[in-house]
Short mmCIF file of C-alpha atoms in Angstrom, two decimals:
data_model
loop_
_atom_site.label_atom_id
_atom_site.label_comp_id
_atom_site.label_asym_id
_atom_site.label_seq_id
_atom_site.Cartn_x
_atom_site.Cartn_y
_atom_site.Cartn_z
CA LEU X 13 -6.41 -2.06 -3.73
CA PHE X 14 -3.69 -4.74 -5.06
CA ALA X 15 -6.65 -5.91 -7.82
CA LEU X 16 -7.19 -2.39 -8.73
CA GLY X 17 -3.67 -1.44 -9.09
CA TYR X 18 -2.53 -4.76 -10.61
CA PHE X 19 -5.16 -4.68 -13.13
CA SER X 20 -5.50 -1.18 -13.99
CA THR X 21 -1.66 -1.61 -14.89
CA LEU X 22 -2.63 -4.58 -17.17
CA LEU X 23 -5.28 -2.19 -18.93
CA GLN X 24 -2.13 0.45 -19.36
CA ALA X 25 -0.23 -2.45 -20.91
CA ALA X 26 -3.24 -3.15 -23.29
CA MET X 27 -3.41 0.53 -24.31
CA ASP X 28 -7.15 0.95 -23.14
CA PHE X 29 -6.37 4.20 -21.90
CA HIS X 30 -10.17 5.19 -21.45
CA TRP X 31 -10.98 2.47 -18.95
CA TYR X 32 -7.46 2.61 -17.17
CA ASN X 33 -8.10 6.46 -16.59
CA LEU X 34 -11.89 5.41 -15.55
CA VAL X 35 -10.47 3.15 -13.04
CA THR X 36 -7.84 5.24 -12.01
CA HIS X 37 -9.17 8.32 -11.50
CA GLY X 38 -12.79 7.69 -11.22
CA PRO X 39 -12.54 6.89 -7.46
CA LYS X 40 -10.75 9.79 -6.32
CA LEU X 41 -13.87 11.92 -7.99
CA ILE X 42 -16.77 9.31 -6.31
CA SER X 43 -14.44 9.86 -3.10
CA LEU X 44 -14.79 13.47 -3.41
CA LEU X 45 -18.38 13.48 -4.14
CA ALA X 46 -19.45 11.18 -1.44
CA VAL X 47 -17.05 13.52 1.01
CA LEU X 48 -18.90 16.33 -0.18
CA VAL X 49 -22.24 14.64 0.57
CA LEU X 50 -21.72 13.63 3.94
CA LEU X 51 -20.22 17.50 4.77
CA ALA X 52 -23.62 18.67 3.38
CA SER X 53 -25.33 16.21 5.64
CA GLY X 54 -23.76 17.02 8.73
CA ARG X 55 -22.50 13.34 8.85
CA LEU X 56 -18.65 13.73 8.30
CA ALA X 57 -17.34 11.62 10.98
CA VAL X 58 -14.42 8.91 10.85
CA TRP X 59 -16.25 5.94 10.73
CA GLU X 60 -18.60 7.25 7.93
CA LEU X 61 -15.31 8.08 5.89
CA VAL X 62 -13.85 4.24 6.55
CA ILE X 63 -17.58 2.99 5.65
CA VAL X 64 -17.76 4.67 2.20
CA GLY X 65 -13.80 4.29 1.37
CA THR X 66 -14.22 0.57 2.11
CA VAL X 67 -17.32 0.27 -0.35
CA LEU X 68 -15.74 2.25 -3.11
CA SER X 69 -12.78 0.30 -2.92
CA ALA X 70 -14.43 -2.94 -3.36
CA ILE X 71 -16.27 -1.67 -6.09
CA THR X 72 -13.98 -0.41 -8.20
CA CYS X 73 -11.24 -3.12 -7.75
CA LEU X 74 -14.10 -5.12 -9.71
CA VAL X 75 -14.22 -2.76 -12.44
CA PRO X 76 -10.22 -3.61 -13.90
CA VAL X 77 -10.97 -7.18 -12.99
CA TRP X 78 -14.48 -7.50 -15.28
CA ARG X 79 -12.64 -5.05 -18.11
CA MET X 80 -9.59 -7.40 -18.66
CA ARG X 81 -12.38 -10.11 -19.52
CA SER X 82 -12.77 -8.56 -22.61
CA HIS X 83 -8.78 -8.44 -23.27
CA ALA X 84 -7.89 -11.99 -21.90
CA PRO X 85 -11.13 -13.59 -22.57
CA GLY X 86 -9.37 -17.34 -21.84
CA PRO X 87 -8.95 -18.96 -18.57
CA TRP X 88 -6.76 -17.40 -16.18
CA ARG X 89 -3.74 -19.35 -14.45
CA ILE X 90 -0.83 -18.61 -12.67
CA ARG X 91 2.37 -19.32 -14.56
CA GLY X 92 5.33 -20.11 -12.07
CA ALA X 93 8.41 -19.15 -14.13
CA LEU X 94 6.44 -15.87 -15.28
CA PHE X 95 5.54 -15.36 -11.42
CA ARG X 96 8.72 -15.70 -10.38
CA ARG X 97 10.61 -13.38 -13.21
CA LEU X 98 7.82 -10.82 -12.47
CA MET X 99 8.48 -10.98 -8.53
CA ALA X 100 11.97 -10.66 -9.10
CA ASP X 101 12.02 -7.89 -11.41
CA GLY X 102 9.27 -6.08 -10.10
CA LEU X 103 11.50 -5.91 -6.48
CA ARG X 104 14.29 -4.38 -8.54
CA ILE X 105 12.53 -1.48 -9.77
CA HIS X 106 10.16 -1.36 -6.40
CA LEU X 107 13.48 -0.48 -4.89
CA GLY X 108 13.99 1.97 -7.36
CA GLY X 109 10.90 3.85 -6.68
CA VAL X 110 11.48 4.14 -3.08
CA ALA X 111 14.81 5.27 -3.80
CA ILE X 112 13.12 8.13 -5.80
CA PHE X 113 10.54 8.72 -3.16
CA LEU X 114 13.46 9.58 -0.80
CA ALA X 115 15.16 11.67 -2.98
CA GLY X 116 12.03 13.75 -3.25
CA ARG X 117 10.99 13.47 0.39
CA ALA X 118 14.16 13.73 2.33
CA ASN X 119 13.99 17.52 2.50
CA LEU X 120 10.81 17.04 4.24
CA PHE X 121 11.79 14.31 6.70
CA LEU X 122 15.22 16.09 7.69
CA ALA X 123 13.38 19.94 7.86
CA ASN X 124 11.15 18.09 10.39
CA PHE X 125 14.09 17.41 12.40
CA TYR X 126 16.21 20.65 11.87
CA LEU X 127 13.71 23.83 11.43
CA PRO X 128 10.71 24.86 13.27
CA LYS X 129 7.26 23.83 12.15
CA ALA X 130 5.94 26.64 10.18
CA ASP X 131 9.24 26.51 7.89
CA VAL X 132 8.24 22.67 7.37
CA GLY X 133 4.69 23.99 6.31
CA PHE X 134 6.30 26.23 3.48
CA LEU X 135 8.42 23.38 2.04
CA TYR X 136 5.94 21.59 1.71
CA VAL X 137 3.37 23.76 0.26
CA ALA X 138 6.84 24.52 -2.32
CA ILE X 139 7.14 21.04 -3.24
CA THR X 140 3.29 20.45 -3.51
CA LEU X 141 3.32 23.09 -6.10
CA ALA X 142 6.52 22.42 -7.86
CA GLU X 143 5.32 18.76 -8.32
CA LEU X 144 2.29 19.65 -10.50
CA VAL X 145 4.68 20.33 -13.12
CA TRP X 146 5.30 16.64 -13.40
CA PHE X 147 1.79 15.79 -14.44
CA ILE X 148 2.66 16.49 -18.13
CA SER X 149 5.58 14.01 -17.82
CA VAL X 150 3.07 11.41 -16.23
CA ALA X 151 0.53 11.95 -18.66
CA ALA X 152 3.12 11.13 -21.42
CA GLU X 153 4.81 8.08 -19.49
CA THR X 154 1.12 6.43 -19.29
CA VAL X 155 0.89 6.12 -22.93
CA LEU X 156 4.75 5.39 -23.72
CA TYR X 157 5.68 2.97 -21.71
CA PRO X 158 3.12 0.27 -23.37
CA GLN X 159 4.08 1.42 -27.05
CA ALA X 160 7.90 1.42 -26.54
CA ALA X 161 7.25 -1.96 -25.31
CA GLN X 162 5.35 -3.12 -28.11
CA MET X 163 7.93 -1.23 -30.75
CA SER X 164 11.34 -2.41 -32.52
CA ALA X 165 14.36 -1.17 -30.55
CA THR X 166 14.99 1.62 -32.80
CA ASP X 167 11.48 2.94 -33.26
CA ALA X 168 10.73 2.81 -29.41
CA ALA X 169 13.85 4.86 -29.13
CA THR X 170 13.11 7.49 -31.83
CA LEU X 171 9.47 7.65 -30.28
CA THR X 172 10.98 8.25 -26.55
CA ALA X 173 13.60 10.65 -27.90
CA ARG X 174 10.61 12.67 -29.60
CA VAL X 175 8.36 12.72 -26.58
CA CYS X 176 11.35 13.57 -24.26
CA ARG X 177 11.67 16.76 -26.06
CA GLN X 178 8.03 17.96 -26.35
CA VAL X 179 7.72 17.02 -22.74
CA LEU X 180 10.89 18.93 -21.71
CA ILE X 181 9.61 21.91 -23.68
CA LEU X 182 6.19 21.77 -22.33
CA SER X 183 7.63 20.92 -18.83
CA LEU X 184 9.98 24.29 -19.04
CA VAL X 185 7.26 26.41 -20.43
CA ALA X 186 5.27 25.19 -17.28
CA GLY X 187 7.90 25.42 -14.76
CA LEU X 188 8.97 29.28 -15.90
CA GLY X 189 5.05 30.09 -15.59
CA LEU X 190 4.99 29.09 -12.19
CA ALA X 191 8.24 30.80 -11.31
CA VAL X 192 6.86 33.89 -11.88
CA LEU X 193 3.19 33.46 -10.77
CA ALA X 194 4.93 31.85 -7.89
CA PRO X 195 3.59 34.48 -5.44
CA ALA X 196 0.28 34.23 -6.68
CA ALA X 197 0.10 30.14 -6.85
CA VAL X 198 1.42 30.21 -3.11
CA MET X 199 -1.34 32.88 -2.32
CA LEU X 200 -4.31 30.73 -3.96
CA TYR X 201 -3.11 27.48 -2.08
CA GLY X 202 -2.60 28.65 1.34
CA GLY X 203 -2.92 32.41 1.55
CA ARG X 204 -0.50 35.02 2.56
CA PRO X 205 0.91 33.40 5.37
CA PHE X 206 2.43 30.64 3.43
CA LEU X 207 4.40 33.59 0.68
CA PRO X 208 7.47 32.32 2.36
CA ALA X 209 7.43 29.28 0.17
CA VAL X 210 8.04 31.25 -2.85
CA THR X 211 11.74 31.21 -2.89
CA PRO X 212 12.05 27.43 -2.00
CA LEU X 213 9.17 26.87 -4.81
CA ARG X 214 11.23 28.68 -7.45
CA LEU X 215 14.62 27.04 -6.38
CA LEU X 216 13.05 23.58 -6.58
CA LEU X 217 11.36 24.06 -10.15
CA PRO X 218 14.81 23.61 -12.47
CA GLY X 219 15.20 20.37 -10.83
CA VAL X 220 11.50 19.19 -10.88
CA VAL X 221 12.04 20.28 -14.84
CA ALA X 222 15.02 18.34 -15.34
CA LEU X 223 13.83 15.30 -14.07
CA THR X 224 11.31 15.12 -16.69
CA ILE X 225 13.99 13.81 -18.91
CA SER X 226 14.98 10.88 -17.00
CA LYS X 227 11.14 10.33 -16.27
CA ILE X 228 10.49 9.83 -20.03
CA LEU X 229 13.85 8.02 -20.93
CA SER X 230 13.04 5.08 -18.37
CA ALA X 231 10.75 3.74 -20.67
CA LEU X 232 13.62 2.64 -22.84
CA TRP X 233 15.79 1.30 -19.76
CA VAL X 234 12.58 -0.70 -18.78
CA ARG X 235 11.67 -1.98 -22.17
CA LYS X 236 15.59 -3.29 -21.99
CA GLY X 237 15.01 -4.70 -18.47
CA TRP X 238 17.67 -2.55 -16.96
CA PHE X 239 15.35 -2.54 -13.47
CA LEU X 240 18.58 -2.65 -11.45
CA THR X 241 20.50 0.19 -13.09
CA LEU X 242 17.42 2.12 -12.75
CA THR X 243 17.37 1.28 -9.12
CA LEU X 244 21.02 2.21 -9.00
CA VAL X 245 20.87 5.39 -10.35
CA ALA X 246 17.49 6.59 -7.92
CA GLY X 247 19.71 5.00 -5.06
CA GLY X 248 22.58 7.17 -5.81
CA THR X 249 20.14 10.25 -6.12
CA ALA X 250 18.54 9.53 -2.87
CA LEU X 251 21.82 9.25 -1.19
CA LEU X 252 23.09 12.83 -2.89
CA SER X 253 19.82 14.16 -1.48
CA VAL X 254 19.90 13.14 1.98
CA ALA X 255 23.66 14.29 2.50
CA LEU X 256 22.87 17.41 0.90
CA ASN X 257 19.95 18.43 3.29
CA VAL X 258 21.95 17.48 6.10
CA VAL X 259 24.21 19.72 5.52
CA LEU X 260 22.12 22.56 3.78
CA ILE X 261 19.11 22.74 5.82
CA PRO X 262 20.85 23.65 9.08
CA LEU X 263 22.65 26.26 6.96
CA PHE X 264 19.91 27.78 5.04
CA GLY X 265 16.68 26.43 6.02
CA THR X 266 14.04 26.06 3.57
CA THR X 267 16.16 27.55 0.65
CA GLY X 268 19.10 24.84 1.48
CA ALA X 269 16.35 21.78 1.42
CA ALA X 270 14.99 23.28 -1.88
CA LEU X 271 18.70 23.04 -3.23
CA ALA X 272 19.27 19.82 -2.09
CA THR X 273 16.93 18.37 -3.83
CA THR X 274 16.92 20.29 -6.95
CA VAL X 275 20.77 19.73 -7.62
CA PRO X 276 20.52 15.46 -7.16
CA TYR X 277 17.51 15.79 -9.62
CA VAL X 278 19.58 18.13 -12.40
CA LEU X 279 22.72 15.27 -12.10
CA ASN X 280 19.64 11.99 -12.15
CA ALA X 281 18.88 14.02 -15.18
#
């Protein structure tokens, strides 16, 4: 799994997006097909899933390594200074990734403590559907990060600003559409019993849309090496999210959890 993640990221950096998409999303499709085959054959059990997952992971880990040989055909070796720098920078930005994950999941963690299990289920459905909007920004980030890294500072800023505007508009349209169609989306996802998820879903959408701004603009911050700054901003977002969830969930339930997530997301943007 480390090889898959590391070398697929190198494919992204090399802007080999065809193979990047294949090694990133191909295994998921193959895993789904394998599960369907096992289900149809009546052999869907834990050990069968473990074996299939292990074999697929081993095979798919080799593909990005093989592909990177075409981009870097010479001998590979570890450079101590570069390795230490990568580890130091990676640790700084990884902490930010953990913090922003906590900001988006503190609602579920604390809802489990304060609310009935059914309400937690409604909140989970709302979060899952709201974050579908991020597929737009994730696709843009995948292409933007390596391009911005290879451009001059001026060109990178111009490109990032243009991408940010376009992604924000598309995300806003998607968010508005999902807000209007929220009852139908919830019905399709979980059925009529999950309709109480509609209100928190609609309250989450403004924050999810707003956060696309910082998700895109972070390409410039990463280009400048502002990893610690990104982590501090993400950490502040996480702390505010936790504090608001502690206050609002006992008072307003899933509605409070949604608001406690949206407000930090908007301020982060």
